[in-house]
C-alpha positions as a printed Julia matrix, in Angstrom:
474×3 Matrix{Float64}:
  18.12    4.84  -12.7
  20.43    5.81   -9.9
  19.88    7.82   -6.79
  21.22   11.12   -7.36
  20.64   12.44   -3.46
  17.85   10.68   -1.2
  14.9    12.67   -0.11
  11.14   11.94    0.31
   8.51   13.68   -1.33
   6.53   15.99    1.49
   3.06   15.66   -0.29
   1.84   12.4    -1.91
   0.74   12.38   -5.35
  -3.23   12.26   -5.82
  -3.06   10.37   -8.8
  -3.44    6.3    -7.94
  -0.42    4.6    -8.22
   0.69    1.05   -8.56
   3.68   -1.11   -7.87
   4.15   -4.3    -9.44
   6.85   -7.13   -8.51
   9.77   -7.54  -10.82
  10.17  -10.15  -13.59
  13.41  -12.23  -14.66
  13.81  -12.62  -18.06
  15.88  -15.73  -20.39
  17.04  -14.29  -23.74
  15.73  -15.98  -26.67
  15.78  -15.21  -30.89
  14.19  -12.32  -32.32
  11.31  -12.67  -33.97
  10.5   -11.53  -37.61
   7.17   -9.68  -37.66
   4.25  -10.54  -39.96
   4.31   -8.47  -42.85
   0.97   -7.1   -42.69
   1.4    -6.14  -39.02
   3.1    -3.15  -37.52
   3.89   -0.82  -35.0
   5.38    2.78  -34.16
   5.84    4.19  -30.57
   6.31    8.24  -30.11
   7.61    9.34  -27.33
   8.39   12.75  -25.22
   9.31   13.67  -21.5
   8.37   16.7   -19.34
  10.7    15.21  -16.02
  14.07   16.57  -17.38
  15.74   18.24  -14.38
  18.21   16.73  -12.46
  16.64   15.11   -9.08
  13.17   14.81  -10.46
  11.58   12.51   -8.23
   9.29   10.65  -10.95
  10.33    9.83  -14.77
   7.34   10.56  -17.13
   7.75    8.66  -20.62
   4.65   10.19  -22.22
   3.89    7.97  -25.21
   1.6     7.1   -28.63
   1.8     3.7   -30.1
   0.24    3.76  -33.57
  -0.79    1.26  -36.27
   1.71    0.87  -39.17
   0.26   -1.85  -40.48
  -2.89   -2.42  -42.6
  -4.89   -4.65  -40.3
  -6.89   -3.77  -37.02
  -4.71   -3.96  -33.53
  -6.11   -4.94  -30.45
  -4.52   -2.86  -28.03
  -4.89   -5.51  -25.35
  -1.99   -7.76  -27.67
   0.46   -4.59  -27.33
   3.0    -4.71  -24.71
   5.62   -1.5   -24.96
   8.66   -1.43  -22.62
  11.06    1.49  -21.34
  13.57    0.69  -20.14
  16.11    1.95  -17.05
  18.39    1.38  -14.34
  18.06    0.78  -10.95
  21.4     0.71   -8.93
  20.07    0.74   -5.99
  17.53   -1.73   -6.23
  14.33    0.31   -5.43
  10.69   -0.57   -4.94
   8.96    1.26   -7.99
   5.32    2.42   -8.4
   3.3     3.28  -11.6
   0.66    5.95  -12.35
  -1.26    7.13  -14.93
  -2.27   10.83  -15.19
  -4.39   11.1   -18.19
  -4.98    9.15  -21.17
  -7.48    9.55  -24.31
  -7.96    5.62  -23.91
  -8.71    6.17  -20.35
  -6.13    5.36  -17.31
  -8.3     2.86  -16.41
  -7.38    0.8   -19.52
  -3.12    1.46  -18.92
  -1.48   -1.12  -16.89
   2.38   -0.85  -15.99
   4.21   -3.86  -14.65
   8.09   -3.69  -13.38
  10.0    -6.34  -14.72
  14.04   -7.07  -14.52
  16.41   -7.63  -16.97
  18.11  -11.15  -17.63
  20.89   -9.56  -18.69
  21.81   -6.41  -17.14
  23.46   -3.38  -18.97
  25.41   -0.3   -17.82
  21.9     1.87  -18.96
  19.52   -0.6   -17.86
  18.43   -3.68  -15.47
  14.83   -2.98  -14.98
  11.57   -2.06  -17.05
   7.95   -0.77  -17.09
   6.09   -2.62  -19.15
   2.83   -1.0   -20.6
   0.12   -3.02  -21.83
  -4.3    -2.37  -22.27
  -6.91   -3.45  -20.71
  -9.65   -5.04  -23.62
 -11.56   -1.65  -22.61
  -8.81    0.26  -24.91
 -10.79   -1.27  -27.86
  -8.66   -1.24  -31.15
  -6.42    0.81  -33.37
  -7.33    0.88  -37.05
  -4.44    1.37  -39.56
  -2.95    4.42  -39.31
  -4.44    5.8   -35.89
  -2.74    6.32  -32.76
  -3.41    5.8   -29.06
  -3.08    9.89  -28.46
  -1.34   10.91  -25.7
  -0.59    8.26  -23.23
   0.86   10.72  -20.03
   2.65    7.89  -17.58
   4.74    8.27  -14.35
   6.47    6.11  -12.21
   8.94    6.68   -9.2
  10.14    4.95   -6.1
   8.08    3.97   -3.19
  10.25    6.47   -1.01
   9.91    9.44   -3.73
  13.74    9.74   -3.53
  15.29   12.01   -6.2
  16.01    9.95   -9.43
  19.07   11.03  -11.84
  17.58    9.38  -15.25
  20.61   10.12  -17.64
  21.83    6.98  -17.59
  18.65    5.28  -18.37
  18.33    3.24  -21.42
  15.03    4.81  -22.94
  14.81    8.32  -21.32
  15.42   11.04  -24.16
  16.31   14.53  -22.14
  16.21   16.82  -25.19
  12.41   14.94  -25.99
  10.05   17.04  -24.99
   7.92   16.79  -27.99
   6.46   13.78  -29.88
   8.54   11.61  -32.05
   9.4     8.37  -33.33
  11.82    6.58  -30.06
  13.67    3.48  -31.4
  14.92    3.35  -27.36
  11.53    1.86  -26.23
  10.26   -1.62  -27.71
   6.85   -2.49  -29.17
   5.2    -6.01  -29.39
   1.71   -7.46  -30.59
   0.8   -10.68  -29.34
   4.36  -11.35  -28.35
   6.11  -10.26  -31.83
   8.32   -7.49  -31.44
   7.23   -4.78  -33.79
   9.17   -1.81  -32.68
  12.07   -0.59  -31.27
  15.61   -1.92  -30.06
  15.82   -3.57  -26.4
  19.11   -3.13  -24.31
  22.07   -5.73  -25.69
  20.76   -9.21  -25.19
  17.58   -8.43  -23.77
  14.74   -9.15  -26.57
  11.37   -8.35  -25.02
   9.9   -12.09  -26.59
  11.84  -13.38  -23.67
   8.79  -15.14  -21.48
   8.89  -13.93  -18.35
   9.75  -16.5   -15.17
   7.8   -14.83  -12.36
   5.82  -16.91  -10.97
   8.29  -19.23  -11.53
   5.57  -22.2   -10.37
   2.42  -23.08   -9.31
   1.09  -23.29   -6.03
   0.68  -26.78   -4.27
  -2.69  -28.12   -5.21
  -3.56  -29.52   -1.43
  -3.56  -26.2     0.25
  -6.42  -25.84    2.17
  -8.93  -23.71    0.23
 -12.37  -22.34    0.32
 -14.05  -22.09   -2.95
 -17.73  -20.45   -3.89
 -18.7   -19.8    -7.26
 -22.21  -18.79   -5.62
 -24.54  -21.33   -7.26
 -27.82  -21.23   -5.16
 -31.36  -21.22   -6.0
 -31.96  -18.02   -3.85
 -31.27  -16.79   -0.26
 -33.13  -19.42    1.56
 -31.62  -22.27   -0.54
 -30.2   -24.8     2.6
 -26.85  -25.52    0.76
 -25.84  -21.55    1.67
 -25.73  -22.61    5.48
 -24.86  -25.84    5.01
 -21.63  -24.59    2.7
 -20.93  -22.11    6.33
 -22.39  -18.78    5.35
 -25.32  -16.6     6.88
 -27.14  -14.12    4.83
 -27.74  -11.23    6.92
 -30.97  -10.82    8.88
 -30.09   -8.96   12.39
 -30.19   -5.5    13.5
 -27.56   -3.15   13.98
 -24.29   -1.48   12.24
 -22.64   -0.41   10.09
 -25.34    1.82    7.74
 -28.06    4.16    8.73
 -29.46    3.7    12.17
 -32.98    1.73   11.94
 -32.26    0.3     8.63
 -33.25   -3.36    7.66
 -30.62   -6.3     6.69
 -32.47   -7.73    4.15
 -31.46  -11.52    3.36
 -34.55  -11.61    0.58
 -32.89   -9.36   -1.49
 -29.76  -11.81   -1.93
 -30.3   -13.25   -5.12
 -28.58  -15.47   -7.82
 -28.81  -15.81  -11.42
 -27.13  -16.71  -14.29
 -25.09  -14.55  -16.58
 -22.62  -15.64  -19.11
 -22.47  -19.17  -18.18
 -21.36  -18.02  -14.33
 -23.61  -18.14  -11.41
 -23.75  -14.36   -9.64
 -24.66  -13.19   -6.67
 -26.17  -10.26   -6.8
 -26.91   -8.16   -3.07
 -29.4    -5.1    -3.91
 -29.89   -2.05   -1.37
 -33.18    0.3    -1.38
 -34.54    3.1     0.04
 -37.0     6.18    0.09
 -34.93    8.11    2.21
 -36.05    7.45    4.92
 -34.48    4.84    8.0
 -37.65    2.83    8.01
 -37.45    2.42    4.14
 -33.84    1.68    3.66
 -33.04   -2.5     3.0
 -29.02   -3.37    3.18
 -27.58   -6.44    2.6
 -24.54   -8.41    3.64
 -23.33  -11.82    3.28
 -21.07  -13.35    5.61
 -19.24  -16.7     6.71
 -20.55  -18.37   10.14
 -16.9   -19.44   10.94
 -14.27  -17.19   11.58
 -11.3   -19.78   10.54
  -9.79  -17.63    7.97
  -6.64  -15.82    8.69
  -3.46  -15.83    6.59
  -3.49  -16.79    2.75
  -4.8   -15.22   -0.22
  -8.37  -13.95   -0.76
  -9.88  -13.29   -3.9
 -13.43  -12.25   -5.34
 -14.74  -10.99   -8.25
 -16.86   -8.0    -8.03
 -18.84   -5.76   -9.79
 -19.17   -2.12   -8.42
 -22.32    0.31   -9.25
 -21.68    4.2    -9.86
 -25.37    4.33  -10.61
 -28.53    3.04   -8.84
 -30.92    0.51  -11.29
 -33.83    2.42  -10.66
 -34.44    5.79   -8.99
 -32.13    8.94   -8.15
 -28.45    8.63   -7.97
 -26.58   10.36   -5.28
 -26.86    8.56   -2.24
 -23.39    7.4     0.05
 -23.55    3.91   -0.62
 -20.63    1.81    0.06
 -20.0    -1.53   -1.64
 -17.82   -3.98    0.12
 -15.52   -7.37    0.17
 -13.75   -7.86    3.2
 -12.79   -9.84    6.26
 -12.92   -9.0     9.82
 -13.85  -10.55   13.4
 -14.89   -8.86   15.86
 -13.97   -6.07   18.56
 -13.66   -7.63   22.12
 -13.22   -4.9    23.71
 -12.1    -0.33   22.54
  -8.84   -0.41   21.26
  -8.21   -4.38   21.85
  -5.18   -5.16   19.83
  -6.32   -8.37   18.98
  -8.84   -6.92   16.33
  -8.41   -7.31   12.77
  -9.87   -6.03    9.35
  -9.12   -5.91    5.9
 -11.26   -4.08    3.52
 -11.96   -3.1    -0.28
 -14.84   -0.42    0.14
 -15.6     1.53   -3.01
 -17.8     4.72   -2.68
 -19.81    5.85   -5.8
 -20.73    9.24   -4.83
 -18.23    9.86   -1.83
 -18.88    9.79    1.92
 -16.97   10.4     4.94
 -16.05   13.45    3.87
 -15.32   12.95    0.28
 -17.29   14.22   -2.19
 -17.1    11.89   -5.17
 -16.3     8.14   -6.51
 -13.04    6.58   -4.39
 -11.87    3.49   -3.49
 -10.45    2.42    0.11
  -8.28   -0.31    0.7
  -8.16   -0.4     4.77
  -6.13   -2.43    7.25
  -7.43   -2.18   10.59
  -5.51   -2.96   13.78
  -7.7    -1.37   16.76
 -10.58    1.3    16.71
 -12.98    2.81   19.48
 -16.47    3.21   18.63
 -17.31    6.57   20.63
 -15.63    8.79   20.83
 -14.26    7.45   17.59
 -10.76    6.27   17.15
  -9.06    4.76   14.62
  -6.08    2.98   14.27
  -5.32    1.94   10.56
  -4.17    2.04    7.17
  -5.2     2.76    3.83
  -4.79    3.71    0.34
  -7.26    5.22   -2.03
  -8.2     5.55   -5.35
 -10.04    8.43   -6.05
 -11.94    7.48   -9.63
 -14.76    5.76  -11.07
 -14.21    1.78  -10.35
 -17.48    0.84  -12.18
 -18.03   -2.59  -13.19
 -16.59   -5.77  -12.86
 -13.14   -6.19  -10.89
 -10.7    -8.99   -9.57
  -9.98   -8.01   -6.36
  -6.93  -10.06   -4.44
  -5.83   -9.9    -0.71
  -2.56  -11.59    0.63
  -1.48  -11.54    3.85
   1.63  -13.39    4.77
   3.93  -12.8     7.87
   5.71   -9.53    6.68
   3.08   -7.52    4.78
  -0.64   -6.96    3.53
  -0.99   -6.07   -0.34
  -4.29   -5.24   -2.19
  -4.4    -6.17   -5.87
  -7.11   -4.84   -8.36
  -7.13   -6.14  -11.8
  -4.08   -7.59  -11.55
  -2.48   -4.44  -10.56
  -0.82   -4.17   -6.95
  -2.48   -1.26   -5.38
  -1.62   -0.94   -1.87
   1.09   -2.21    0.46
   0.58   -2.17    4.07
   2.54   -2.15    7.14
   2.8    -6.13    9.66
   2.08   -3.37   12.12
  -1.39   -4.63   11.09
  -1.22   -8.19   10.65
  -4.07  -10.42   12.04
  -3.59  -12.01   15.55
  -6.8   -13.92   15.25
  -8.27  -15.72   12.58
 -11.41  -13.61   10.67
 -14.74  -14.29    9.07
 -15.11  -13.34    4.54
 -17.83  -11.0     3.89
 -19.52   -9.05    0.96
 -22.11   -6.07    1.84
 -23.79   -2.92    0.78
 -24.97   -0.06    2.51
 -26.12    3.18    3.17
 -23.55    5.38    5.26
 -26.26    7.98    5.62
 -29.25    9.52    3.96
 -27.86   13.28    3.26
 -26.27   12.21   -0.07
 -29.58   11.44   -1.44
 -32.8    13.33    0.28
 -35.48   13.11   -2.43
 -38.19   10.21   -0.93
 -38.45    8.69   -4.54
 -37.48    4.96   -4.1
 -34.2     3.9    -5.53
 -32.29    0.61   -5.53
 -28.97   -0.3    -6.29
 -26.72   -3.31   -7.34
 -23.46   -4.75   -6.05
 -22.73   -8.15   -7.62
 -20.24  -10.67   -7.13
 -19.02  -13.3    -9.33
 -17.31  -15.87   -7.36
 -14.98  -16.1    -3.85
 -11.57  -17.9    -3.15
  -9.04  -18.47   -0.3
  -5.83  -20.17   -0.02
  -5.2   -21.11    3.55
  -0.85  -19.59    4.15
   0.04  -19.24    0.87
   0.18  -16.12   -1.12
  -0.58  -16.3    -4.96
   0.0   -14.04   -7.71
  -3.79  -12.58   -9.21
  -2.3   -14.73  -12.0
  -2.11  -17.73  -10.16
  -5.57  -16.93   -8.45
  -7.18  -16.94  -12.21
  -5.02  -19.86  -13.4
  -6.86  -21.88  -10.08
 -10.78  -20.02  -10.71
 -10.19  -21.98  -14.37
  -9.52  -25.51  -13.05
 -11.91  -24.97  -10.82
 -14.43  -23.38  -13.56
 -12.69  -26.42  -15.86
 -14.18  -29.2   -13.85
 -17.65  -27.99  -13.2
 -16.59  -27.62   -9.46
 -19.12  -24.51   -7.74
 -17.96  -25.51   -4.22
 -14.7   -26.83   -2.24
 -14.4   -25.79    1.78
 -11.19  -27.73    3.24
 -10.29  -24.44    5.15
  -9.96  -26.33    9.37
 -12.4   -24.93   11.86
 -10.24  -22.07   13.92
């Protein structure tokens, strides 16, 4: 895909988009596919004009074969060029599968062609479920375009089709189940069973590292100090004004062979009945690296009416010497079930904070949001190196922000849930709700892929190891 004349889009997109890092490729054989498995991709456009500023390969995959698919063993790739070596983000409008359960990775070609060098890959979450034989996906309606929203010229891209702008059978785009190509005819010399090389290797094993896979009794069990973290019990912000920080409703329990955490929050509507709940490290010591957690957001309360502006939390901060010092720092994931601050339904805010001043309020920061449902259970990755913050969720980068807002001081890790207010939610009837977490890592100045973050949670898990702090006092 070349530049046909550079301009940036004047309104940004509400739909969430995601970039992902490119992939090198090493050609290897085709494949024969199994006889009783196969494949089919339709495919259609609605971006034909010349300087569109997104490319939209709409899609179907469907089952030609007489066995059940999995849709999270089918990987489909369109491919395109990219002269002028662009930063490329993904998006998915609407989907009868759900966008939720679409992923769309940018990879690079091993062996570039005069239609392509790059490609989005598109793949399913295990939430797609299955396609029987004969059935389809239905329509699959993707985007993608370049950070900058610069004006893209997509005839001489490999897969686009100009004249498609209904469904049909599109040889151009490839097809594979559980890394078999199925479908479809790559660019010369670039067969899509290639593995790819990116991350090329594993981090060092002696980087300094706090693990917690949160195995305690309950909230007064000694090991949680002991292993440096404090389970809330003071007064004060953020949350409604006269609230209580709870530490008895911390718990931990079992669930699938993994300890949880689990951090409820309750009220009647009322200040004096509201309990909130935050967990947090003693030391701030924690500044540069990779943080990851694994966390399971709440649209709905366990018990009682819904409606209330919760806000459910993993982040890392320290704290505000003085209005507007610039040696603040804090770096959130803050998901909103039923809106607040303004909004008026589910979103997700990934924040980077480099100064703010409590009253009158200012705020110096950046963010990007996601404004769906993000309920249930999601690996959530931070890395912050000496150029740039990014925010990964489910493996899928979701926000890139600015070393405008990179720490100067070293931060503490914390998990919490509160109430922003009580107007979401005025009934008195008690109501309670859940925000559980899973496990928590970070690499001390080195930034891993979320595939290198899992890949270390399993030798960790592989061992039997539930703790490991070799993080250096700040």
């Amino acid at each position: 895909m070349r530049f046909a004349k550079n301009r940036l889009r004047t309104a940004a997109h509400t739909a969430v988009a995601v970039a992902m890092g490119a992939a090198a490729l090493t050609a290897l054989p085709a494949t024969a596919s199994a006889a009783t498995d196969g494949l089919s991709v339709q495919y259609r456009t609605s971006a034909t004009g010349a300087g569109a500023d997104q490319a939209e390969p709409w899609i179907k995959v469907k089952n030609t074969g007489d066995t059940n698919v999995p849709l999270s063993s089918v990987k489909v790739r369109y491919y395109f060029n990219d002269s002028a070596g662009a930063t490329y983000r993904f998006a998915c409008s609407w989907a009868v599968k759900g966008c939720a359960n679409v992923t769309g990775t940018f990879g690079t070609l091993a062996h570039p062609t005069a239609t392509a060098d790059r490609y989005l890959e598109i793949g399913f979450t295990s939430g797609a479920g299955s396609l029987a034989p004969g059935a389809d996906t239905g329509d699959l309606q993707l985007r993608f375009y370049q950070s900058t929203w610069a004006a893209l010229n997509q005839s001489d891209d490999y897969s686009f089709g100009a004249s498609r702008t209904s469904y049909g059978d599109w040889s151009k785009v490839t097809a594979q189940l559980a890394g078999t190509t199925l479908w479809g005819t790559a660019p010369a010399g670039n067969d899509p069973e290639d593995p790819p090389t990116d991350p090329p290797t594993d981090p060092p094993a002696d980087a300094a590292t706090l693990f917690d896979d949160f195995n305690y009794s309950d909230y007064s069990d000694p090991r949680i100090s002991a292993h440096g973290w404090n389970v809330r019990s003071n007064s004060g912000g953020p949350g409604v004004p006269g609230a209580t920080w709870a530490p008895e409703k911390v718990t931990f329990s079992s669930t699938g062979g993994n300890s949880i955490m689990n951090l409820e929050t309750s009220t009647a509507g009322t200040a004096a009945s509201t309990k909130q709940t935050e967990i947090l490290t003693k030391a701030m010591k924690f500044k540069n690296g990779t943080y990851a957690a694994r966390v399971k957001f709440s649209d709905a309360p366990k018990s009682g009416p819904d409606g209330d502006h919760l806000v459910q939390t993993f982040f890392t901060i320290n704290d505000l010497t003085a209005p507007m010092a610039d040696d603040y720092a804090e770096y959130d994931f803050e998901y909103l079930p039923n809106g607040g601050w303004g909004e008026t339904s589910d979103i997700l805010y990934t924040t980077s904070w480099e100064t703010y001043q409590p009253d009158p309020w200012v705020a110096v920061n950046q963010h990007t949001e996601g404004r769906r449902s993000y309920n249930g259970w999601h690996d959530l990755v931070l890395t912050i190196d000496n150029s740039t913050i990014k925010y990964y969720i489910d493996g899928q980068l979701f926000g890139t922000h600015d070393a405008a807002y990179l720490p100067e001081r070293p931060m503490s890790i914390n998990f919490n849930q509160w109430l922003i207010d009580l107007a979401g939610q005025t009934s008195t009837t008690a109501r309670a709700y859940d925000q559980q977490v899973d496990y928590v890592l970070h690499v001390k100045d080195q930034v891993l892929t979320p595939a290198q973050v899992t890949a270390k949670l399993s030798a960790y898990r592989g061992t039997g190891t539930t703790f490991e702090d070799t993080v250096p006092g700040s």
